[in-house]
Amino acid sequence: MSFDRSIKIAPSILSADFANLGAECRAIEAEGCDWVHVDVMDGHFVPNITFGPDTCKAIRPHIGGVMDVHLMIAPVDAYLAGYAAAGADVITAHLEAGPHIHRTLQAIRALGVKAGLAINPGTGLDAVANLLDMIDLVCVMTVNPGFGGQKFISSQVDKVRQLRRMIGDRPIHIEIDGGVTAETAPLVAGAGADVLVTGSAVFKGGSVSASHVYRSNINAIRLAAEAALVRAA
Ligand code: DX5
Ligand code: ZN
């Protein structure tokens, strides 16, 4: 995985057809997405349950590009090897998932996987400053984690702007997760985000058999984000 800060659209398969995940992954990639975002939930850290390592292993052959695994689970360390073995290119753990985030990030990198740090809307940036040499991505949650289709929490835009300044020219992605649409994408792209997780805004109105809708949804979000970059230049 080489690093560049161009806008990347990362559809979350939380909003996909769970009965057809392999075909959905193939469809969103064929229709122009950059990463595939896999929302792992344990019913403990967040009030929902989704995918285990075996599901990720099953969909891996259907993802030609980056499989971006977002672990909304606690505790997390015991499961890292399973998601790495399943083929994750990025594994993101939540700062709030336990007392030893530094050890978790060390363990992710020791598995040869890019390390992501996710922070909830109620969490500040203080701890991030101490972890900049341990991470390849910061995932700023713009909804409270657990479900797709929630309303974007606009107070997080300033956090993105501060984070972008903190990161400087380090090769660290800023990923936004939750409520990203063609309306909200410009706000976060203009503030310095480069990876946009989008669930309902990509999958709404489409299906594997009507995947052209995915393409128009992806393009609308990308164009809106890139237009904001032009304005910010
Ligand atoms: C929420 C998930 C998000 C969510 C995004 O806990 O982490 O990735 O699926 O879905 P939308 O884009 O519909 O808010
Ligand atoms: Zn996510």
Tab-separated table of N, CA and C and ligand atoms in Angstrom, residues 12 14-15 37 39 41 46 70 72 141 143-150 177-180 197-201, ligand 1:
chain	number	residue	atom	x	y	z
A	12	SER	N	-18.653	1.372	3.099
A	12	SER	CA	-18.765	0.437	4.215
A	12	SER	C	-19.778	-0.643	3.850
A	14	LEU	N	-21.291	-2.415	5.666
A	14	LEU	CA	-22.372	-2.502	6.672
A	14	LEU	C	-23.711	-2.187	6.002
A	15	SER	N	-23.661	-1.384	4.945
A	15	SER	CA	-24.894	-1.010	4.233
A	15	SER	C	-25.144	-1.882	3.007
A	37	HIS	N	-14.456	-0.865	3.061
A	37	HIS	CA	-14.429	-0.669	4.519
A	37	HIS	C	-15.305	-1.725	5.172
A	39	ASP	N	-16.892	-2.978	8.585
A	39	ASP	CA	-17.217	-2.560	9.962
A	39	ASP	C	-17.455	-3.761	10.846
A	41	MET	N	-18.235	-5.324	14.402
A	41	MET	CA	-18.910	-4.896	15.632
A	41	MET	C	-19.184	-6.114	16.511
A	46	VAL	N	-19.961	-1.665	20.825
A	46	VAL	CA	-21.066	-0.950	20.149
A	46	VAL	C	-22.305	-1.855	20.178
A	70	HIS	N	-12.298	-2.071	10.249
A	70	HIS	CA	-12.546	-1.147	11.366
A	70	HIS	C	-13.091	-1.965	12.532
A	72	MET	N	-14.686	-2.269	15.817
A	72	MET	CA	-15.449	-1.632	16.887
A	72	MET	C	-15.739	-2.728	17.910
A	141	MET	N	-14.474	9.406	13.848
A	141	MET	CA	-15.885	9.024	13.787
A	141	MET	C	-16.741	10.289	13.756
A	143	VAL	N	-20.079	9.881	13.497
A	143	VAL	CA	-21.325	9.409	14.130
A	143	VAL	C	-20.876	8.596	15.348
A	144	ASN	N	-21.818	8.343	16.260
A	144	ASN	CA	-21.489	7.415	17.340
A	144	ASN	C	-21.584	6.007	16.772
A	145	PRO	N	-20.539	5.195	16.894
A	145	PRO	CA	-20.439	3.948	16.125
A	145	PRO	C	-21.515	2.928	16.470
A	146	GLY	N	-21.896	2.155	15.454
A	146	GLY	CA	-22.824	1.045	15.660
A	146	GLY	C	-23.769	0.837	14.496
A	147	PHE	N	-24.092	1.923	13.787
A	147	PHE	CA	-25.096	1.774	12.744
A	147	PHE	C	-24.808	2.687	11.560
A	148	GLY	N	-25.250	2.282	10.390
A	148	GLY	CA	-25.183	3.155	9.221
A	148	GLY	C	-26.395	4.068	9.196
A	149	GLY	N	-26.385	5.034	8.305
A	149	GLY	CA	-27.547	5.897	8.093
A	149	GLY	C	-27.787	6.941	9.161
A	150	GLN	N	-26.781	7.193	9.997
A	150	GLN	CA	-26.969	8.209	11.056
A	150	GLN	C	-26.602	9.595	10.557
A	177	ASP	N	-15.621	8.652	9.142
A	177	ASP	CA	-16.498	7.491	9.177
A	177	ASP	C	-17.831	7.832	9.826
A	178	GLY	N	-18.861	7.932	8.931
A	178	GLY	CA	-20.206	8.130	9.470
A	178	GLY	C	-20.869	9.370	8.922
A	179	GLY	N	-21.987	9.156	8.214
A	179	GLY	CA	-22.765	10.302	7.738
A	179	GLY	C	-22.128	11.054	6.593
A	180	VAL	N	-21.181	10.397	5.889
A	180	VAL	CA	-20.533	11.070	4.755
A	180	VAL	C	-21.438	10.966	3.519
A	197	VAL	N	-15.232	7.159	4.360
A	197	VAL	CA	-16.056	5.957	4.507
A	197	VAL	C	-17.507	6.356	4.237
A	198	THR	N	-18.158	5.588	3.371
A	198	THR	CA	-19.540	5.954	3.039
A	198	THR	C	-20.345	4.663	2.945
A	199	GLY	N	-21.369	4.564	3.786
A	199	GLY	CA	-22.208	3.368	3.739
A	199	GLY	C	-23.478	3.645	2.957
A	200	SER	N	-24.445	4.214	3.631
A	200	SER	CA	-25.765	4.403	2.989
A	200	SER	C	-25.667	5.309	1.767
A	201	ALA	N	-24.773	6.270	1.769
A	201	ALA	CA	-24.702	7.218	0.640
A	201	ALA	C	-24.218	6.542	-0.641
B	1	DX5	C1	-20.794	3.161	12.027
B	1	DX5	C2	-19.867	2.624	10.968
B	1	DX5	C3	-19.836	3.492	9.730
B	1	DX5	C4	-21.074	3.428	9.006
B	1	DX5	C5	-21.098	4.444	7.908
B	1	DX5	O1	-20.471	2.552	13.240
B	1	DX5	O2	-18.562	2.593	11.464
B	1	DX5	O3	-18.823	3.029	8.861
B	1	DX5	O4	-21.244	2.133	8.443
B	1	DX5	O5	-22.384	4.368	7.392
B	1	DX5	P1	-23.086	5.711	6.861
B	1	DX5	O6	-22.186	6.210	5.767
B	1	DX5	O7	-24.431	5.232	6.372
B	1	DX5	O8	-23.172	6.648	8.024
